[in-house]
Each structure stands twice: as C-alpha cells, then as structure tokens.
Short mmCIF file of C-alpha atoms in Angstrom, two decimals:
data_model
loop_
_atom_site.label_atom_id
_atom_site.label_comp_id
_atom_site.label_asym_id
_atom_site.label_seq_id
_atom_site.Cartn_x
_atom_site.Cartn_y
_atom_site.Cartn_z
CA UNK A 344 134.73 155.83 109.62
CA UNK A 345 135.72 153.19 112.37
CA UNK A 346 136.34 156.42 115.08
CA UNK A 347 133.22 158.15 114.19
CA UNK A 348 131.73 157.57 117.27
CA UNK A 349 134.36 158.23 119.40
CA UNK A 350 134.22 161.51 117.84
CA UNK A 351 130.67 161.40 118.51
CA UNK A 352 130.65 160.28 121.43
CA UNK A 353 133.42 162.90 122.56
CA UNK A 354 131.48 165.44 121.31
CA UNK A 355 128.05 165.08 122.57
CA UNK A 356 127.92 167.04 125.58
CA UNK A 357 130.07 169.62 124.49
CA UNK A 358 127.80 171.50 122.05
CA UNK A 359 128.00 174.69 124.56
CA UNK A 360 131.85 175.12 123.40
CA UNK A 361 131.79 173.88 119.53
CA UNK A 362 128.81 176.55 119.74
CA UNK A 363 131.27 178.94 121.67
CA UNK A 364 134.25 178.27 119.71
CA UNK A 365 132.46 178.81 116.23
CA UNK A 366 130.90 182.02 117.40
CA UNK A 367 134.61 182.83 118.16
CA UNK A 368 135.89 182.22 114.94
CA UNK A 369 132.84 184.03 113.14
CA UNK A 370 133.79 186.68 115.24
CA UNK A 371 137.20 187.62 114.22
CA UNK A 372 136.79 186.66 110.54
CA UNK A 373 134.04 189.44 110.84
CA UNK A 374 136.12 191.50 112.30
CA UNK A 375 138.71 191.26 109.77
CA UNK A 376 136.63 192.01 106.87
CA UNK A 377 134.95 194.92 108.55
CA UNK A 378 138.64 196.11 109.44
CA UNK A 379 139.37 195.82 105.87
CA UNK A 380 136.87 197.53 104.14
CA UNK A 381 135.09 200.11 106.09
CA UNK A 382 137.75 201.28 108.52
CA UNK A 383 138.86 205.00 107.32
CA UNK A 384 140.53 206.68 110.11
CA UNK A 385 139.29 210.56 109.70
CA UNK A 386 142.46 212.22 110.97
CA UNK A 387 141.13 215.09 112.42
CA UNK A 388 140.43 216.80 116.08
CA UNK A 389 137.47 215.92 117.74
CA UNK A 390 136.62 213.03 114.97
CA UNK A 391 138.99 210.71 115.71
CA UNK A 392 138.00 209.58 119.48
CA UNK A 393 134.69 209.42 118.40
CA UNK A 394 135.20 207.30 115.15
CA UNK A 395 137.69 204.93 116.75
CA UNK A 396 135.16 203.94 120.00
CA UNK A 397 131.98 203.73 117.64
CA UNK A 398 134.05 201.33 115.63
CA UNK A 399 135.30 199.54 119.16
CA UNK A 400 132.14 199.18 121.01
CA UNK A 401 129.26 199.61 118.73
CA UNK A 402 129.50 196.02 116.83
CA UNK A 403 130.08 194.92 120.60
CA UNK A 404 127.18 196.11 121.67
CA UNK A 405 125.18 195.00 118.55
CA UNK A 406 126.68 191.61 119.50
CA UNK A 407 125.88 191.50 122.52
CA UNK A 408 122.05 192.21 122.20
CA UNK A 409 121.83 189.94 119.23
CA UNK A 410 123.87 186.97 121.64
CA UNK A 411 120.82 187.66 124.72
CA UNK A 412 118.32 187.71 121.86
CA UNK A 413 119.19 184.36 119.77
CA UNK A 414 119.15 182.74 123.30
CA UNK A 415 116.01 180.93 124.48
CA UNK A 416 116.78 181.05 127.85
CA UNK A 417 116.44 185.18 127.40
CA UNK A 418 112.89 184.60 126.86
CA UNK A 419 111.76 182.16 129.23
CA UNK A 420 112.88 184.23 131.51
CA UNK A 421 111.32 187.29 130.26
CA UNK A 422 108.07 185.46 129.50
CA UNK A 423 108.31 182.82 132.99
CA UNK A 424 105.66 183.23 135.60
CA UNK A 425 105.04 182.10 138.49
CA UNK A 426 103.04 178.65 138.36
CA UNK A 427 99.51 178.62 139.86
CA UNK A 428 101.16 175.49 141.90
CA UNK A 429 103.75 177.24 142.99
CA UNK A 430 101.46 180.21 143.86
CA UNK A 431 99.35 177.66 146.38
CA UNK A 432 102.31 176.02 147.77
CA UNK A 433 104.97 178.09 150.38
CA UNK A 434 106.89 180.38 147.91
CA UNK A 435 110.96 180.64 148.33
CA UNK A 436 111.70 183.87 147.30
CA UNK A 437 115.46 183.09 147.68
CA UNK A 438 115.72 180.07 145.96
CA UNK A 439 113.93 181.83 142.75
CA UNK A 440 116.19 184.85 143.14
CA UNK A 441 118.88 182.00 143.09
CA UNK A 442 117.67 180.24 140.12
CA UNK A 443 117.35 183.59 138.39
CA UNK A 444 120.58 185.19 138.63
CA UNK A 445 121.79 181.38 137.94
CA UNK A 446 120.08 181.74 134.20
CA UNK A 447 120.62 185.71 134.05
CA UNK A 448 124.35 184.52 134.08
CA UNK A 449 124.62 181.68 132.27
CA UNK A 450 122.76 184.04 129.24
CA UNK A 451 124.92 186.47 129.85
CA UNK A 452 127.94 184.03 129.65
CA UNK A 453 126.92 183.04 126.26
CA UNK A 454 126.14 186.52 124.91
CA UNK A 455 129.30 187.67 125.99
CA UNK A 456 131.43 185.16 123.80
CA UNK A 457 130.98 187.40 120.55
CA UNK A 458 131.58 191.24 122.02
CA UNK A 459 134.72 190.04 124.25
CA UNK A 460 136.17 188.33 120.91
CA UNK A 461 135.28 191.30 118.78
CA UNK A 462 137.13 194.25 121.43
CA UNK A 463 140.05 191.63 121.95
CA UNK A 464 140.93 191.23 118.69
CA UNK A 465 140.15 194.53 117.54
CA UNK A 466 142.75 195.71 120.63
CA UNK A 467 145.35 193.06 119.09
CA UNK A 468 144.85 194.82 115.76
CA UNK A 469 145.30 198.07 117.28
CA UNK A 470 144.11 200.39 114.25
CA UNK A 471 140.77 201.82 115.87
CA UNK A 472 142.93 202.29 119.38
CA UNK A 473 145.70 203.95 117.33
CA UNK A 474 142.74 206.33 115.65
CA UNK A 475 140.95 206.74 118.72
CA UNK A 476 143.71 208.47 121.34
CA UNK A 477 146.29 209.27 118.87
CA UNK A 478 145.52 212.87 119.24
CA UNK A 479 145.91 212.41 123.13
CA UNK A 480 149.59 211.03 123.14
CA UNK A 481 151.59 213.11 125.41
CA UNK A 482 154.12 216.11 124.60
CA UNK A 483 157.13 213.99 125.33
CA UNK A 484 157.11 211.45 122.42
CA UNK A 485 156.60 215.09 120.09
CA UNK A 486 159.65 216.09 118.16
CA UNK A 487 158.39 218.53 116.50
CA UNK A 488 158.39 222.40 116.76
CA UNK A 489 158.50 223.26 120.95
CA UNK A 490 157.26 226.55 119.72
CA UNK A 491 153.48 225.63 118.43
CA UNK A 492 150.41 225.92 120.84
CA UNK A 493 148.74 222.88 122.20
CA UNK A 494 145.97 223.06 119.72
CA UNK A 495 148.51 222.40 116.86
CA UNK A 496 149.92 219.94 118.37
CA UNK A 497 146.62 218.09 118.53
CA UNK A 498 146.22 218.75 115.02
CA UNK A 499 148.96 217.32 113.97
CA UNK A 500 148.99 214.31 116.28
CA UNK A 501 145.12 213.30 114.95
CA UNK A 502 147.37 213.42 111.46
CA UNK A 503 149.49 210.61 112.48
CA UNK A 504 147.11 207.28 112.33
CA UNK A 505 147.32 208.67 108.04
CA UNK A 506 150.98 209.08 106.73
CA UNK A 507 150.37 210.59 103.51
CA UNK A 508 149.06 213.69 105.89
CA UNK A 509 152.22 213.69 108.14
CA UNK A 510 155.01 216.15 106.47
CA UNK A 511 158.29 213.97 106.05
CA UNK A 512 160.16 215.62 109.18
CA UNK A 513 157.56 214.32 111.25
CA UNK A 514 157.60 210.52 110.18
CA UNK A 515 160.10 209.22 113.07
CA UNK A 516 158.01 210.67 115.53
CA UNK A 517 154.90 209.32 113.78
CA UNK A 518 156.32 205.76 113.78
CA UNK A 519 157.29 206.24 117.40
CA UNK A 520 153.74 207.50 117.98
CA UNK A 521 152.51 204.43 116.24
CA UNK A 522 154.60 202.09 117.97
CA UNK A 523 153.54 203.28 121.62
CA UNK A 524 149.68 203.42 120.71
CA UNK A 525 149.79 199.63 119.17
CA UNK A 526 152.17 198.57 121.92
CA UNK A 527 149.06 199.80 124.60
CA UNK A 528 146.51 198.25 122.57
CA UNK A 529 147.93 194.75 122.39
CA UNK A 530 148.57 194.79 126.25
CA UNK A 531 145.13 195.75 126.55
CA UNK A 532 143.86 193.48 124.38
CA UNK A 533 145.95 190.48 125.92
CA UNK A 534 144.92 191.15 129.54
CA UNK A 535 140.88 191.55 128.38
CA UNK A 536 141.84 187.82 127.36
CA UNK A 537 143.28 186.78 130.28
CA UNK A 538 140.80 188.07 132.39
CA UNK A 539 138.07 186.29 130.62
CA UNK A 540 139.81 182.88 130.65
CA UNK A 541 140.31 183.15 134.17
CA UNK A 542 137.03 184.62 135.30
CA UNK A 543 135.30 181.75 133.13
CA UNK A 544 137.81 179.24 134.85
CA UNK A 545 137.09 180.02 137.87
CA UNK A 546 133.45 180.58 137.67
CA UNK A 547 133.35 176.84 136.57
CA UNK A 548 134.84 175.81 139.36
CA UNK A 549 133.07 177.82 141.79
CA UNK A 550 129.90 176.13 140.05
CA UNK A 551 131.39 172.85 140.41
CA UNK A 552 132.59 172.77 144.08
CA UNK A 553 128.73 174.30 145.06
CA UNK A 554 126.73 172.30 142.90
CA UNK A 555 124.86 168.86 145.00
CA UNK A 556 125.35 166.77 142.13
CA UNK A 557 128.64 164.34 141.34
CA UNK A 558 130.66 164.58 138.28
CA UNK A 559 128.96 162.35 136.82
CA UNK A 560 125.03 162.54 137.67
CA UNK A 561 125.76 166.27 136.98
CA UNK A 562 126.90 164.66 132.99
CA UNK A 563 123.63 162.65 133.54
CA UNK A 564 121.57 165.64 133.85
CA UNK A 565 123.08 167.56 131.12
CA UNK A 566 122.02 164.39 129.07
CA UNK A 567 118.72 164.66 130.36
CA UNK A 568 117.79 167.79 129.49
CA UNK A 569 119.33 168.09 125.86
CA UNK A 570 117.05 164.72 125.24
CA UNK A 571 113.88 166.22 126.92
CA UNK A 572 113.97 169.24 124.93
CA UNK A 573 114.62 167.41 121.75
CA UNK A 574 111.68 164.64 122.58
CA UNK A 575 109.46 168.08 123.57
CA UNK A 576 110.60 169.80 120.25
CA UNK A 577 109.44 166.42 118.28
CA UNK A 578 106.53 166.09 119.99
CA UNK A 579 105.48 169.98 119.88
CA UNK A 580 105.89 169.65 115.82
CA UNK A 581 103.59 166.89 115.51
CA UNK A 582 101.15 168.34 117.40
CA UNK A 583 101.09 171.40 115.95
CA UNK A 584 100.58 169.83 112.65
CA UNK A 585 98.01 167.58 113.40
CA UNK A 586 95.99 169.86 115.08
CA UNK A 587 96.60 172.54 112.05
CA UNK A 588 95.59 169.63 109.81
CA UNK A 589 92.40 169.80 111.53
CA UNK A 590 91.78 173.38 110.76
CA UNK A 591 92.46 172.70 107.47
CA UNK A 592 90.86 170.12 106.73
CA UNK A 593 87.56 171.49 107.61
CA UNK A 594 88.43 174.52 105.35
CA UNK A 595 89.25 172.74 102.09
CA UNK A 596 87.66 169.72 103.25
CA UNK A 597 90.71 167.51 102.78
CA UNK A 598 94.07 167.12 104.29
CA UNK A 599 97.32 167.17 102.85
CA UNK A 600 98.98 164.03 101.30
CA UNK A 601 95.25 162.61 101.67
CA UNK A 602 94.71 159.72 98.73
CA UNK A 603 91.94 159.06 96.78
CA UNK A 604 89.65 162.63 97.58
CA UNK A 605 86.44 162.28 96.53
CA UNK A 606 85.40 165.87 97.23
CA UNK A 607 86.47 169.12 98.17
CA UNK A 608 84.74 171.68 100.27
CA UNK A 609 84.48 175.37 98.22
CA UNK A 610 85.11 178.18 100.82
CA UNK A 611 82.87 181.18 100.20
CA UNK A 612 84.37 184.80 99.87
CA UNK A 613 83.35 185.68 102.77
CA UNK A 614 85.54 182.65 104.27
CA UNK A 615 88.43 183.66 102.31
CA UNK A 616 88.39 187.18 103.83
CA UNK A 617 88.00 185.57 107.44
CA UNK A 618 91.48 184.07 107.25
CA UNK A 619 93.24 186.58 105.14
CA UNK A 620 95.21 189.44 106.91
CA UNK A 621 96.71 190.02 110.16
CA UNK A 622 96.21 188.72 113.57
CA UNK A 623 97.69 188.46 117.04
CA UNK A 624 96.49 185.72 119.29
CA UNK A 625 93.34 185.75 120.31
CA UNK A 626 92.00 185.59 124.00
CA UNK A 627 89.35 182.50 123.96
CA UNK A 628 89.39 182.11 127.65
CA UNK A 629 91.24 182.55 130.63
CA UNK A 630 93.14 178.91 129.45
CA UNK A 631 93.25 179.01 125.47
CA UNK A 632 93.92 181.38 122.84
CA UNK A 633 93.13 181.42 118.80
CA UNK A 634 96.46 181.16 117.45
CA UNK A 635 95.18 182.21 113.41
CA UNK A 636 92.48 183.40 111.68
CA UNK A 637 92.26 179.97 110.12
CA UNK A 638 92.14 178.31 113.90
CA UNK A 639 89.72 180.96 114.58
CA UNK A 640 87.48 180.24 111.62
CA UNK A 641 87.36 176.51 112.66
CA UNK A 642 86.51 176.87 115.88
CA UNK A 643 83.10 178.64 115.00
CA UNK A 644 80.00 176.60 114.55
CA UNK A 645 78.47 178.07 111.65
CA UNK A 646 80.37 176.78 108.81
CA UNK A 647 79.05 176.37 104.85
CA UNK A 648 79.07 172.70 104.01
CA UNK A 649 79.23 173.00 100.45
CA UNK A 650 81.36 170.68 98.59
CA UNK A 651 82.44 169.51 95.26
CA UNK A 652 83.07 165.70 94.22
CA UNK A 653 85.95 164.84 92.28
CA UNK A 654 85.51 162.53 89.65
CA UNK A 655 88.08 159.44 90.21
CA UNK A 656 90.07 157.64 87.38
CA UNK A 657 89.62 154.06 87.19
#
C-alpha cells in the first residue's frame, strides 16, 4: 500500500493510453470470440470475397462510428458555434480552421484505436484473408488437372479455406494454398502495425516540436483541464439538482430527503397529464429553454395550491 501513490501519481496524466490500451485489449478478445463462433467460411465462387471483407471491415467500421460517437469532443464540435464575442471581435478564420482540424484529429486518433486493432489482428489471424482471395490465388501454386477451364479452377480454389470439401489429391496444394494466403495476411497485418506506431510516433512529435508550451507547462495544462472539467461536471450536477428540486418541490410541495413535512401539495389530473409524455426542449426565449414538462409546469403562474397536512408523531 506504501507505493500506491507512486502508482497514482504515475498514472494520472496518462488516462488517454490506460483508456487506449484497454480499448486494445477489448478489441482483440472481441475479436477472438467473434472469430470463434460466427466465422463460417462459405466456400463457394462469388461468396467468399464478399463474406471474408464484410467480416474484415464491417466491425471496423461499426467501431469506428461507435469510437467518434462515445467521444465528447465529436459533439462539441458538431454542436460548437461561434460565440456572440467572438462574432463582435476580428474573426481568425485560420486559427479556427487550425483549432478544428486540431480536434477533428485528435477524435479521429482515438476512434481509430479499436478498427486498426480489430483489421490487425484479424490480418495476424489470417482466416477471413484466407476466405476472402482464396479463390483468386494464381494458376502456378495449382497442381491439379492443367486440363480444366478457369471457372473450375475457381471452384475448386473457393473449396480450399474448408478441407473436408477438398478431394484428398488436392490437399498438398491446399496446404500450400493455405500457407501463401496466411503468409500475406500476417505481413499485412504486421506492416498496418507498424505504420500506425510510427505515424502516431511521429505525429507526437511533430505536436511537440510546434506546440508554444514547455514540457512541463504543457503537463500543467493537461492538469488543468482534466480538473476544470471535473470541478464543471460537479458543479453542473448540483445545479441541476437543486434547480430540479425546485420544480419539484412546487409539484408535490416537498423536497426529497425533507424532515419533518407537515403537508403535501395534491396535484390535480389535469397536472398529472401536463408532465406525463414526451417532450423535446422547449424554446422560452431567444436565451432559455424548458428542459421537461415538469420545468415547464413550474414555470407557469397559475398553479392549484391545494394541500394536505400530515399528521406528525410525537
């Protein structure tokens, strides 16, 4: 317990790559299973490119929209606008363009982490590549018949990614088949890897040798901002409760965890169907919105008054 906040200490900072790294892992265990238990290689012409590459780049894409979507960066800047401040003041078009493509990349950074890790180890594994193009291999690494037509060939190649389909003459050139088809996907999936690490690399350094801020008032920053927004979160929570506890307190006329009530306000029905349903926010003015039917409700003037006392135990 004594170098628990080292660890700590070491740690805080870092949440970007313990984030990262357990995407990662998430990743490839999912990868596995799915591997496992729903990957069924059709063996047949035509089917097999098109099974193998929805398998390879349809979780990635899935991935990659749910990565830009769990991000709240993705949303402030789909929701930002331009400041009424900023508006007045002289407006730098490249320094926004700037700051954008900054954020666009550093979302895009962070949404890539779980497609890259799915198509690299689903390369390494090599069973959707080998299902995908096995049909494609050329003529040369063929022993079979020279005789057949092209067509048969492709027929029986699409055969080879499922052994208990391949006749028994064939199975040396099916292993060698196999061989060469895992042998490309591995390289492929080893040099996807490579290129990330040293695009990321290098686009940290990049960052580091342009940014205006020292090693350590940049570590400052960082600091600064993961405390803000934590203080902000805080403070957003409590306000949003206390000004819901408002609302409903002037509907039940009571607030929660309140001691010693001595009477409770009875809503009417025609309350009750005023807060019940759907809504959207609500346009109040051009600087506030209703954010409920209940906030709604409480904002109007005409409200019954009618209560009920509670009789307290002495």
């Amino acid at each position: 317990m004594a170098y628990l906040p080292k660890w700590l200490t070491f740690l805080k900072g870092k949440e970007v790559i313990i984030a990262n790294a357990i995407i990662a892992i998430l990743t490839i265990g999912g990868q596995q299973l799915f591997s496992f238990f729903m990957f069924s290689c059709p063996c047949h012409v035509g089917q097999n490119l098109i099974y193998g590459l929805a398998f390879l780049g349809v979780p990635a894409l899935i991935l990659l929209i749910v990565g830009y979507a769990l991000n709240n960066q993705t949303w402030r800047l789909v929701t930002g606008k331009r400041s009424p401040l900023q508006q007045e003041g002289t407006r730098n078009h490249l320094l926004q363009c700037k700051l954008t493509c900054f954020v666009l990349s550093s979302i895009t950074g962070r949404a890539l982490v779980a497609p890259v890790t799915w198509l690299a180890v689903t390369l390494i594994n090599g069973s959707f590549y080998v299902c995908a193009v096995s049909e494609y291999v050329s003529m040369y690494y063929f022993g079979g018949n020279p005789n057949i037509t092209a067509s048969e060939r492709r027929k029986i190649l699409a055969a080879f990614p499922c052994s208990q389909l391949v006749p028994p003459e064939l199975s040396r050139a099916r292993d060698e088949v196999i061989l060469l088809l895992r042998y490309q996907s591995q390289v492929a999936g080893w040099l996807l890897i490579a290129v990330v690490v040293i695009t990321v690399f290098l686009s940290y350094c990049l960052a580091s040798c342009f940014s205006p801020l020292s090693f350590l008032h940049f570590r400052y920053w960082t600091n600064y901002v993961h405390n803000e927004q934590e203080l902000f979160d805080e403070a957003m929570d409590q306000h949003s409760r206390l000004y819901a506890m408002q609302h409903v307190r002037k509907f039940f006329g009571f607030a929660p965890g309140s001691e010693n009530v001595k009477e409770i306000r009875i809503p009417s029905l025609r309350e009750w169907q005023a807060i019940s349903g759907l809504a959207f926010l609500k346009l109040v003015d051009e600087e506030h919105y209703d954010y409920s039917l209940l906030h709604d409700w409480a904002l109007k003037d005409s409200v019954n008054r009618k209560y009920l006392e509670i009789e307290t135990r002495t």
